[in-house]
Every structure is written in structure tokens, then in C-alpha cells.
Amino acid sequence: MGLFDFITNEFIEVIDWVDTTSDTLIWKFQDKGNNIKNGAQLTVRESQVAVLINEGEFGDVYESGKYSLTTNNMPITTTLKSWKYGFESPFKVDVYFANTKQFTNLKWGTSGAVLLQDSQLGQVRLKSFGSFAIKIKDLKQVITQFSGTHPYVKIDTIEETLRNSISSKLAEGLAKANISVFELAAKFTEVGNIIKPILQQEMDIFGFELTYFYIESVSLPEEVEKMIDKKTELNILKGNLNEFNQMQSGIAIEKMAENDGAAGAVGTGILLNNMMGQQTLNNTSGTNKTELLEVLKQLGELKNSGLLTEEEFNAKKQEILSKL
């Protein structure tokens, strides 16, 4: 290599980034210690943005297009370097490229149980999982938070940080949603939309826009899941008081079976009383007020235990009172 070739190669004339990956968020142009020639061509492709950084200070930002790096096209960098107008010497700056596309199907999940204050059950511990997507909102903030001196930043290197941030704010979001665990599974989209603005405040710290946030599953303690299952069965039977009374008999006997020695004559007595209640309800003309009042009492106990809502209890109460 001759002297002329050496001099020519030490100046960079073309700056661009051909991204062959699908997971690179930030990429630093590799100048190999060479200076940039005045008038060098900077190419910024679609879904990219480039920024010049001079000794740690952010200079000019370029969106998609082709640029000639001269004092006319580098006003901020020119000021930072105290260049005079018409400066034509080679110069040294760091050039960072960022991928501005949306990064989708990122996963989040609670590492441990999150404590939720439920309106019907009190404090309940739950685990939850889902997905989210982000895109760069503040390039300077992203580079400051994640790049440092690294030549590139992959999305998986920051995913854990963002996932932990989401988990830390999940309980706050669920509390704001104020939706009972009985309804949570049916309202994932609604709850996600409520939580998203809270999580966006966290994403602002890192320079990202949270483009979507989905809750895909919620895991509850076994005893809570059993209670929800029973409530679902009762809802299926809603409107049919006779079948409801049969369900009550089953629940009462099941409760007694959990206590040693409690299931004998007492359990049989409750079952017979409930069966008698069914017969009287089937025959309106011979309705026994005492038995109807007993059914009403059992409904009240179900409401107090959280198995019936106030609305469900009032509906059944009106049905019974109409027969007295």
C-alpha cells in the first residue's frame, strides 16, 4: 500500500448501517479510529435514525434520507466543536444508528406472587403473564440508559429490565382497575388498557413508547380458583331456585365433610330441610313460610362468604319474598 492509499483510507467518506438482524436496537458506526471526511455521505434508511455524539454530548439527529456532513448540515455539532463557518477539515465524532421499528411479542411475567386487594375476597396473591411491544420514543434517553461504550444493543439485553419494571407496577395497575378476581379473566383487555398508562410512565424513564400491553394469563391460589368455580356453577343455575337449592345442599355437605364427625345426622338434616324447601317451592299454593325464610337465610350466608354478589342476593330475595 502506497502513502497516498494510506492517507485516503484514514478518512471516512461513507457512513451507513445495513441491518441484517431483526433484534438490534442501537448500533455504533465502526470508524476504527479514523476521522470523518468533511462532506462525507451519511445514509439513514427507513426505520432508522442517526445521531452524532461529540465527546459524550449529543449533536445533530438525522431521520431517513441522505446527508452531506458539512457545517451547513451539522449546526449543533458545529457549535459543540466551535467550528467556524466553512470548516472543511476532517473531524472526529461518534455516529450511532437506532432502529425505530416496533419490537413486538416481548414477554413479561411476575417472578413472584403479586398481592391484590380484592373487593370481595380481601387480599389475594396472584401471578400473571403476558406480552408487550415497544419502540424508541427518546433516542438520547435510550442511548444514555443502555448503550454506553457498547458497539450495539440487542433487544434481549434490555427486555429483562423492562420486564422487571412492568412487574413492579402491576399491583398498582390492578388496584387502579378495581376489578374483582371473579371478573379478571373476562376483562383482560379492559384491565390491560387501564394499566398501560401507568407502565408508560416507567417506559419514559428508559426512552421507550409502550405500543401495546397484553395480559394473557392469571394464576390464582388453589382455594380461590375453587371458589370461582363454584360461583360459576351458581351463575349457570341463576334463575332456577330449585336447582340453586340443590347446589346449596351439595356445598353444605361438602363443607361438613371437611370437618371430622360433622357429616352425620346434622348433614342429613340439612339435606332433608333443603329438599323440603324444594318441594314447597315447587308447590306455590302450599308454600311453607319457615322453609322459604330458611332458604333466604342460606342465601345471606352465601353473600357474606363472597359466593354471591349483592345484586344476585337481592334478585333471589325478591323472588322468595314474592312467594310469602
PDB file of N, CA, C and O in Angstrom, residues 11-76:
ATOM      1  N   PHE A  11      -9.573   8.598   6.103  1.00  0.00           N
ATOM      2  CA  PHE A  11     -10.745   9.454   6.150  1.00  0.00           C
ATOM      3  C   PHE A  11     -11.990   8.661   5.725  1.00  0.00           C
ATOM      4  O   PHE A  11     -11.990   8.030   4.671  1.00  0.00           O
ATOM      5  N   ILE A  12     -13.027   8.744   6.534  1.00  0.00           N
ATOM      6  CA  ILE A  12     -14.265   8.029   6.232  1.00  0.00           C
ATOM      7  C   ILE A  12     -15.133   8.888   5.324  1.00  0.00           C
ATOM      8  O   ILE A  12     -15.428  10.050   5.628  1.00  0.00           O
ATOM      9  N   GLU A  13     -15.561   8.320   4.208  1.00  0.00           N
ATOM     10  CA  GLU A  13     -16.351   9.069   3.235  1.00  0.00           C
ATOM     11  C   GLU A  13     -17.816   8.627   3.179  1.00  0.00           C
ATOM     12  O   GLU A  13     -18.675   9.396   2.750  1.00  0.00           O
ATOM     13  N   VAL A  14     -18.098   7.401   3.605  1.00  0.00           N
ATOM     14  CA  VAL A  14     -19.464   6.875   3.563  1.00  0.00           C
ATOM     15  C   VAL A  14     -19.830   6.307   4.937  1.00  0.00           C
ATOM     16  O   VAL A  14     -19.093   5.497   5.502  1.00  0.00           O
ATOM     17  N   ILE A  15     -20.966   6.737   5.450  1.00  0.00           N
ATOM     18  CA  ILE A  15     -21.444   6.264   6.755  1.00  0.00           C
ATOM     19  C   ILE A  15     -22.873   5.752   6.584  1.00  0.00           C
ATOM     20  O   ILE A  15     -23.771   6.509   6.169  1.00  0.00           O
ATOM     21  N   ASP A  16     -23.090   4.484   6.867  1.00  0.00           N
ATOM     22  CA  ASP A  16     -24.434   3.927   6.823  1.00  0.00           C
ATOM     23  C   ASP A  16     -24.496   2.666   7.663  1.00  0.00           C
ATOM     24  O   ASP A  16     -23.479   2.202   8.181  1.00  0.00           O
ATOM     25  N   TRP A  17     -25.711   2.129   7.800  1.00  0.00           N
ATOM     26  CA  TRP A  17     -25.899   0.886   8.561  1.00  0.00           C
ATOM     27  C   TRP A  17     -26.855  -0.013   7.796  1.00  0.00           C
ATOM     28  O   TRP A  17     -28.025   0.326   7.615  1.00  0.00           O
ATOM     29  N   VAL A  18     -26.318  -1.131   7.355  1.00  0.00           N
ATOM     30  CA  VAL A  18     -27.142  -2.150   6.711  1.00  0.00           C
ATOM     31  C   VAL A  18     -27.464  -3.196   7.782  1.00  0.00           C
ATOM     32  O   VAL A  18     -26.620  -4.024   8.120  1.00  0.00           O
ATOM     33  N   ASP A  19     -28.670  -3.129   8.306  1.00  0.00           N
ATOM     34  CA  ASP A  19     -29.061  -4.005   9.414  1.00  0.00           C
ATOM     35  C   ASP A  19     -29.534  -5.353   8.866  1.00  0.00           C
ATOM     36  O   ASP A  19     -30.576  -5.438   8.218  1.00  0.00           O
ATOM     37  N   THR A  20     -28.770  -6.395   9.139  1.00  0.00           N
ATOM     38  CA  THR A  20     -29.138  -7.744   8.690  1.00  0.00           C
ATOM     39  C   THR A  20     -29.782  -8.553   9.806  1.00  0.00           C
ATOM     40  O   THR A  20     -30.032  -9.748   9.651  1.00  0.00           O
ATOM     41  N   THR A  21     -30.031  -7.911  10.939  1.00  0.00           N
ATOM     42  CA  THR A  21     -30.627  -8.610  12.084  1.00  0.00           C
ATOM     43  C   THR A  21     -32.079  -8.172  12.239  1.00  0.00           C
ATOM     44  O   THR A  21     -32.561  -7.279  11.560  1.00  0.00           O
ATOM     45  N   SER A  22     -32.757  -8.809  13.166  1.00  0.00           N
ATOM     46  CA  SER A  22     -34.130  -8.413  13.486  1.00  0.00           C
ATOM     47  C   SER A  22     -34.263  -7.989  14.941  1.00  0.00           C
ATOM     48  O   SER A  22     -35.366  -7.682  15.403  1.00  0.00           O
ATOM     49  N   ASP A  23     -33.134  -7.964  15.653  1.00  0.00           N
ATOM     50  CA  ASP A  23     -33.208  -7.703  17.093  1.00  0.00           C
ATOM     51  C   ASP A  23     -32.215  -6.655  17.578  1.00  0.00           C
ATOM     52  O   ASP A  23     -31.992  -6.520  18.779  1.00  0.00           O
ATOM     53  N   THR A  24     -31.595  -5.889  16.659  1.00  0.00           N
ATOM     54  CA  THR A  24     -30.638  -4.863  17.071  1.00  0.00           C
ATOM     55  C   THR A  24     -31.355  -3.537  17.239  1.00  0.00           C
ATOM     56  O   THR A  24     -32.008  -3.041  16.326  1.00  0.00           O
ATOM     57  N   LEU A  25     -31.209  -2.963  18.422  1.00  0.00           N
ATOM     58  CA  LEU A  25     -31.875  -1.713  18.752  1.00  0.00           C
ATOM     59  C   LEU A  25     -30.969  -0.508  18.452  1.00  0.00           C
ATOM     60  O   LEU A  25     -31.397   0.464  17.832  1.00  0.00           O
ATOM     61  N   ILE A  26     -29.727  -0.577  18.909  1.00  0.00           N
ATOM     62  CA  ILE A  26     -28.751   0.505  18.725  1.00  0.00           C
ATOM     63  C   ILE A  26     -27.475  -0.075  18.123  1.00  0.00           C
ATOM     64  O   ILE A  26     -27.017  -1.146  18.535  1.00  0.00           O
ATOM     65  N   TRP A  27     -26.888   0.649  17.159  1.00  0.00           N
ATOM     66  CA  TRP A  27     -25.620   0.210  16.552  1.00  0.00           C
ATOM     67  C   TRP A  27     -24.709   1.412  16.387  1.00  0.00           C
ATOM     68  O   TRP A  27     -25.116   2.452  15.863  1.00  0.00           O
ATOM     69  N   LYS A  28     -23.467   1.275  16.857  1.00  0.00           N
ATOM     70  CA  LYS A  28     -22.484   2.351  16.736  1.00  0.00           C
ATOM     71  C   LYS A  28     -21.640   2.126  15.488  1.00  0.00           C
ATOM     72  O   LYS A  28     -21.095   1.043  15.291  1.00  0.00           O
ATOM     73  N   PHE A  29     -21.555   3.130  14.655  1.00  0.00           N
ATOM     74  CA  PHE A  29     -20.746   3.035  13.435  1.00  0.00           C
ATOM     75  C   PHE A  29     -19.291   2.788  13.799  1.00  0.00           C
ATOM     76  O   PHE A  29     -18.713   3.489  14.640  1.00  0.00           O
ATOM     77  N   GLN A  30     -18.702   1.776  13.164  1.00  0.00           N
ATOM     78  CA  GLN A  30     -17.329   1.383  13.483  1.00  0.00           C
ATOM     79  C   GLN A  30     -16.348   2.194  12.626  1.00  0.00           C
ATOM     80  O   GLN A  30     -16.105   1.881  11.470  1.00  0.00           O
ATOM     81  N   ASP A  31     -15.795   3.253  13.217  1.00  0.00           N
ATOM     82  CA  ASP A  31     -14.889   4.121  12.463  1.00  0.00           C
ATOM     83  C   ASP A  31     -13.440   3.662  12.519  1.00  0.00           C
ATOM     84  O   ASP A  31     -12.576   4.204  11.821  1.00  0.00           O
ATOM     85  N   LYS A  32     -13.166   2.650  13.372  1.00  0.00           N
ATOM     86  CA  LYS A  32     -11.813   2.088  13.506  1.00  0.00           C
ATOM     87  C   LYS A  32     -10.762   3.161  13.802  1.00  0.00           C
ATOM     88  O   LYS A  32      -9.607   3.047  13.406  1.00  0.00           O
ATOM     89  N   GLY A  33     -11.198   4.182  14.506  1.00  0.00           N
ATOM     90  CA  GLY A  33     -10.272   5.241  14.898  1.00  0.00           C
ATOM     91  C   GLY A  33     -10.025   6.283  13.825  1.00  0.00           C
ATOM     92  O   GLY A  33      -9.277   7.246  14.054  1.00  0.00           O
ATOM     93  N   ASN A  34     -10.638   6.128  12.666  1.00  0.00           N
ATOM     94  CA  ASN A  34     -10.420   7.078  11.569  1.00  0.00           C
ATOM     95  C   ASN A  34     -11.295   8.315  11.709  1.00  0.00           C
ATOM     96  O   ASN A  34     -12.367   8.279  12.325  1.00  0.00           O
ATOM     97  N   ASN A  35     -10.854   9.414  11.104  1.00  0.00           N
ATOM     98  CA  ASN A  35     -11.618  10.649  11.076  1.00  0.00           C
ATOM     99  C   ASN A  35     -12.615  10.626   9.928  1.00  0.00           C
ATOM    100  O   ASN A  35     -12.461   9.894   8.951  1.00  0.00           O
ATOM    101  N   ILE A  36     -13.646  11.455  10.082  1.00  0.00           N
ATOM    102  CA  ILE A  36     -14.675  11.567   9.039  1.00  0.00           C
ATOM    103  C   ILE A  36     -14.307  12.720   8.114  1.00  0.00           C
ATOM    104  O   ILE A  36     -14.012  13.835   8.575  1.00  0.00           O
ATOM    105  N   LYS A  37     -14.330  12.449   6.851  1.00  0.00           N
ATOM    106  CA  LYS A  37     -14.003  13.476   5.865  1.00  0.00           C
ATOM    107  C   LYS A  37     -15.112  14.524   5.819  1.00  0.00           C
ATOM    108  O   LYS A  37     -16.283  14.197   5.856  1.00  0.00           O
ATOM    109  N   ASN A  38     -14.734  15.789   5.751  1.00  0.00           N
ATOM    110  CA  ASN A  38     -15.728  16.837   5.590  1.00  0.00           C
ATOM    111  C   ASN A  38     -16.486  16.620   4.288  1.00  0.00           C
ATOM    112  O   ASN A  38     -15.889  16.437   3.236  1.00  0.00           O
ATOM    113  N   GLY A  39     -17.811  16.585   4.386  1.00  0.00           N
ATOM    114  CA  GLY A  39     -18.622  16.300   3.215  1.00  0.00           C
ATOM    115  C   GLY A  39     -18.932  14.828   3.033  1.00  0.00           C
ATOM    116  O   GLY A  39     -19.525  14.439   2.013  1.00  0.00           O
ATOM    117  N   ALA A  40     -18.555  13.978   4.000  1.00  0.00           N
ATOM    118  CA  ALA A  40     -18.853  12.548   3.923  1.00  0.00           C
ATOM    119  C   ALA A  40     -20.354  12.329   3.791  1.00  0.00           C
ATOM    120  O   ALA A  40     -21.170  13.117   4.291  1.00  0.00           O
ATOM    121  N   GLN A  41     -20.732  11.244   3.102  1.00  0.00           N
ATOM    122  CA  GLN A  41     -22.133  10.951   2.841  1.00  0.00           C
ATOM    123  C   GLN A  41     -22.710  10.049   3.936  1.00  0.00           C
ATOM    124  O   GLN A  41     -22.228   8.949   4.164  1.00  0.00           O
ATOM    125  N   LEU A  42     -23.724  10.558   4.599  1.00  0.00           N
ATOM    126  CA  LEU A  42     -24.442   9.794   5.632  1.00  0.00           C
ATOM    127  C   LEU A  42     -25.777   9.337   5.057  1.00  0.00           C
ATOM    128  O   LEU A  42     -26.592  10.149   4.628  1.00  0.00           O
ATOM    129  N   THR A  43     -26.003   8.023   5.060  1.00  0.00           N
ATOM    130  CA  THR A  43     -27.263   7.462   4.576  1.00  0.00           C
ATOM    131  C   THR A  43     -28.029   6.859   5.752  1.00  0.00           C
ATOM    132  O   THR A  43     -27.520   5.985   6.462  1.00  0.00           O
ATOM    133  N   VAL A  44     -29.241   7.341   5.950  1.00  0.00           N
ATOM    134  CA  VAL A  44     -30.105   6.821   7.012  1.00  0.00           C
ATOM    135  C   VAL A  44     -31.313   6.175   6.333  1.00  0.00           C
ATOM    136  O   VAL A  44     -32.082   6.847   5.645  1.00  0.00           O
ATOM    137  N   ARG A  45     -31.459   4.870   6.498  1.00  0.00           N
ATOM    138  CA  ARG A  45     -32.518   4.130   5.816  1.00  0.00           C
ATOM    139  C   ARG A  45     -33.857   4.242   6.551  1.00  0.00           C
ATOM    140  O   ARG A  45     -33.928   4.765   7.662  1.00  0.00           O
ATOM    141  N   GLU A  46     -34.890   3.748   5.895  1.00  0.00           N
ATOM    142  CA  GLU A  46     -36.212   3.722   6.526  1.00  0.00           C
ATOM    143  C   GLU A  46     -36.147   2.939   7.837  1.00  0.00           C
ATOM    144  O   GLU A  46     -35.432   1.954   7.946  1.00  0.00           O
ATOM    145  N   SER A  47     -36.926   3.383   8.810  1.00  0.00           N
ATOM    146  CA  SER A  47     -36.963   2.771  10.153  1.00  0.00           C
ATOM    147  C   SER A  47     -35.618   2.900  10.864  1.00  0.00           C
ATOM    148  O   SER A  47     -35.277   2.071  11.712  1.00  0.00           O
ATOM    149  N   GLN A  48     -34.852   3.936  10.503  1.00  0.00           N
ATOM    150  CA  GLN A  48     -33.602   4.234  11.191  1.00  0.00           C
ATOM    151  C   GLN A  48     -33.560   5.715  11.554  1.00  0.00           C
ATOM    152  O   GLN A  48     -34.248   6.539  10.952  1.00  0.00           O
ATOM    153  N   VAL A  49     -32.737   6.021  12.531  1.00  0.00           N
ATOM    154  CA  VAL A  49     -32.405   7.402  12.862  1.00  0.00           C
ATOM    155  C   VAL A  49     -30.938   7.384  13.298  1.00  0.00           C
ATOM    156  O   VAL A  49     -30.468   6.400  13.872  1.00  0.00           O
ATOM    157  N   ALA A  50     -30.203   8.451  12.973  1.00  0.00           N
ATOM    158  CA  ALA A  50     -28.779   8.533  13.326  1.00  0.00           C
ATOM    159  C   ALA A  50     -28.540   9.782  14.158  1.00  0.00           C
ATOM    160  O   ALA A  50     -29.224  10.802  13.993  1.00  0.00           O
ATOM    161  N   VAL A  51     -27.572   9.694  15.046  1.00  0.00           N
ATOM    162  CA  VAL A  51     -27.231  10.840  15.886  1.00  0.00           C
ATOM    163  C   VAL A  51     -25.714  10.948  15.989  1.00  0.00           C
ATOM    164  O   VAL A  51     -25.004   9.942  16.081  1.00  0.00           O
ATOM    165  N   LEU A  52     -25.190  12.183  15.939  1.00  0.00           N
ATOM    166  CA  LEU A  52     -23.761  12.445  16.122  1.00  0.00           C
ATOM    167  C   LEU A  52     -23.520  12.779  17.584  1.00  0.00           C
ATOM    168  O   LEU A  52     -24.254  13.578  18.183  1.00  0.00           O
ATOM    169  N   ILE A  53     -22.500  12.168  18.153  1.00  0.00           N
ATOM    170  CA  ILE A  53     -22.157  12.415  19.555  1.00  0.00           C
ATOM    171  C   ILE A  53     -20.707  12.860  19.620  1.00  0.00           C
ATOM    172  O   ILE A  53     -19.794  12.147  19.169  1.00  0.00           O
ATOM    173  N   ASN A  54     -20.473  14.031  20.192  1.00  0.00           N
ATOM    174  CA  ASN A  54     -19.132  14.589  20.313  1.00  0.00           C
ATOM    175  C   ASN A  54     -18.689  14.582  21.768  1.00  0.00           C
ATOM    176  O   ASN A  54     -19.226  15.335  22.593  1.00  0.00           O
ATOM    177  N   GLU A  55     -17.778  13.674  22.096  1.00  0.00           N
ATOM    178  CA  GLU A  55     -17.229  13.565  23.449  1.00  0.00           C
ATOM    179  C   GLU A  55     -18.342  13.484  24.494  1.00  0.00           C
ATOM    180  O   GLU A  55     -18.321  14.153  25.518  1.00  0.00           O
ATOM    181  N   GLY A  56     -19.319  12.645  24.216  1.00  0.00           N
ATOM    182  CA  GLY A  56     -20.400  12.400  25.162  1.00  0.00           C
ATOM    183  C   GLY A  56     -21.569  13.363  25.066  1.00  0.00           C
ATOM    184  O   GLY A  56     -22.601  13.146  25.702  1.00  0.00           O
ATOM    185  N   GLU A  57     -21.435  14.406  24.257  1.00  0.00           N
ATOM    186  CA  GLU A  57     -22.524  15.371  24.094  1.00  0.00           C
ATOM    187  C   GLU A  57     -23.277  15.081  22.798  1.00  0.00           C
ATOM    188  O   GLU A  57     -22.665  14.877  21.746  1.00  0.00           O
ATOM    189  N   PHE A  58     -24.599  15.098  22.884  1.00  0.00           N
ATOM    190  CA  PHE A  58     -25.422  14.781  21.722  1.00  0.00           C
ATOM    191  C   PHE A  58     -25.464  15.956  20.758  1.00  0.00           C
ATOM    192  O   PHE A  58     -25.723  17.098  21.159  1.00  0.00           O
ATOM    193  N   GLY A  59     -25.202  15.610  19.481  1.00  0.00           N
ATOM    194  CA  GLY A  59     -25.227  16.628  18.448  1.00  0.00           C
ATOM    195  C   GLY A  59     -26.444  16.492  17.558  1.00  0.00           C
ATOM    196  O   GLY A  59     -27.567  16.307  18.033  1.00  0.00           O
ATOM    197  N   ASP A  60     -26.228  16.524  16.264  1.00  0.00           N
ATOM    198  CA  ASP A  60     -27.322  16.535  15.296  1.00  0.00           C
ATOM    199  C   ASP A  60     -27.942  15.148  15.138  1.00  0.00           C
ATOM    200  O   ASP A  60     -27.259  14.124  15.198  1.00  0.00           O
ATOM    201  N   VAL A  61     -29.259  15.150  14.899  1.00  0.00           N
ATOM    202  CA  VAL A  61     -30.023  13.925  14.703  1.00  0.00           C
ATOM    203  C   VAL A  61     -30.566  13.917  13.276  1.00  0.00           C
ATOM    204  O   VAL A  61     -31.063  14.944  12.784  1.00  0.00           O
ATOM    205  N   TYR A  62     -30.468  12.760  12.626  1.00  0.00           N
ATOM    206  CA  TYR A  62     -30.894  12.641  11.229  1.00  0.00           C
ATOM    207  C   TYR A  62     -31.889  11.495  11.078  1.00  0.00           C
ATOM    208  O   TYR A  62     -31.616  10.368  11.487  1.00  0.00           O
ATOM    209  N   GLU A  63     -33.026  11.805  10.470  1.00  0.00           N
ATOM    210  CA  GLU A  63     -34.004  10.771  10.143  1.00  0.00           C
ATOM    211  C   GLU A  63     -33.721  10.251   8.743  1.00  0.00           C
ATOM    212  O   GLU A  63     -32.711  10.604   8.134  1.00  0.00           O
ATOM    213  N   SER A  64     -34.595   9.368   8.226  1.00  0.00           N
ATOM    214  CA  SER A  64     -34.284   8.696   6.966  1.00  0.00           C
ATOM    215  C   SER A  64     -34.001   9.704   5.846  1.00  0.00           C
ATOM    216  O   SER A  64     -34.699  10.716   5.696  1.00  0.00           O
ATOM    217  N   GLY A  65     -32.943   9.413   5.070  1.00  0.00           N
ATOM    218  CA  GLY A  65     -32.533  10.297   3.992  1.00  0.00           C
ATOM    219  C   GLY A  65     -31.037  10.204   3.767  1.00  0.00           C
ATOM    220  O   GLY A  65     -30.326   9.425   4.413  1.00  0.00           O
ATOM    221  N   LYS A  66     -30.528  11.042   2.860  1.00  0.00           N
ATOM    222  CA  LYS A  66     -29.106  11.068   2.549  1.00  0.00           C
ATOM    223  C   LYS A  66     -28.582  12.473   2.820  1.00  0.00           C
ATOM    224  O   LYS A  66     -29.180  13.466   2.378  1.00  0.00           O
ATOM    225  N   TYR A  67     -27.464  12.552   3.549  1.00  0.00           N
ATOM    226  CA  TYR A  67     -26.958  13.837   4.005  1.00  0.00           C
ATOM    227  C   TYR A  67     -25.457  13.959   3.706  1.00  0.00           C
ATOM    228  O   TYR A  67     -24.716  12.986   3.778  1.00  0.00           O
ATOM    229  N   SER A  68     -25.049  15.186   3.402  1.00  0.00           N
ATOM    230  CA  SER A  68     -23.633  15.508   3.251  1.00  0.00           C
ATOM    231  C   SER A  68     -23.191  16.194   4.541  1.00  0.00           C
ATOM    232  O   SER A  68     -23.744  17.241   4.911  1.00  0.00           O
ATOM    233  N   LEU A  69     -22.251  15.602   5.237  1.00  0.00           N
ATOM    234  CA  LEU A  69     -21.848  16.120   6.546  1.00  0.00           C
ATOM    235  C   LEU A  69     -20.904  17.309   6.385  1.00  0.00           C
ATOM    236  O   LEU A  69     -19.686  17.166   6.269  1.00  0.00           O
ATOM    237  N   THR A  70     -21.503  18.483   6.370  1.00  0.00           N
ATOM    238  CA  THR A  70     -20.768  19.749   6.323  1.00  0.00           C
ATOM    239  C   THR A  70     -21.310  20.640   7.425  1.00  0.00           C
ATOM    240  O   THR A  70     -22.292  20.301   8.098  1.00  0.00           O
ATOM    241  N   THR A  71     -20.699  21.793   7.606  1.00  0.00           N
ATOM    242  CA  THR A  71     -21.168  22.699   8.657  1.00  0.00           C
ATOM    243  C   THR A  71     -22.622  23.108   8.447  1.00  0.00           C
ATOM    244  O   THR A  71     -23.340  23.366   9.418  1.00  0.00           O
ATOM    245  N   ASN A  72     -23.085  23.132   7.203  1.00  0.00           N
ATOM    246  CA  ASN A  72     -24.473  23.503   6.923  1.00  0.00           C
ATOM    247  C   ASN A  72     -25.452  22.466   7.453  1.00  0.00           C
ATOM    248  O   ASN A  72     -26.575  22.805   7.852  1.00  0.00           O
ATOM    249  N   ASN A  73     -25.042  21.192   7.437  1.00  0.00           N
ATOM    250  CA  ASN A  73     -25.925  20.102   7.866  1.00  0.00           C
ATOM    251  C   ASN A  73     -25.627  19.605   9.275  1.00  0.00           C
ATOM    252  O   ASN A  73     -26.229  18.635   9.721  1.00  0.00           O
ATOM    253  N   MET A  74     -24.701  20.259   9.957  1.00  0.00           N
ATOM    254  CA  MET A  74     -24.352  19.858  11.325  1.00  0.00           C
ATOM    255  C   MET A  74     -24.331  21.079  12.250  1.00  0.00           C
ATOM    256  O   MET A  74     -23.304  21.379  12.865  1.00  0.00           O
ATOM    257  N   PRO A  75     -25.415  21.809  12.369  1.00  0.00           N
ATOM    258  CA  PRO A  75     -25.390  23.047  13.165  1.00  0.00           C
ATOM    259  C   PRO A  75     -25.069  22.827  14.648  1.00  0.00           C
ATOM    260  O   PRO A  75     -24.322  23.607  15.242  1.00  0.00           O
ATOM    261  N   ILE A  76     -25.632  21.755  15.238  1.00  0.00           N
ATOM    262  CA  ILE A  76     -25.386  21.508  16.667  1.00  0.00           C
ATOM    263  C   ILE A  76     -23.952  21.059  16.884  1.00  0.00           C
ATOM    264  O   ILE A  76     -23.250  21.549  17.786  1.00  0.00           O
TER     265      ILE A  76
END
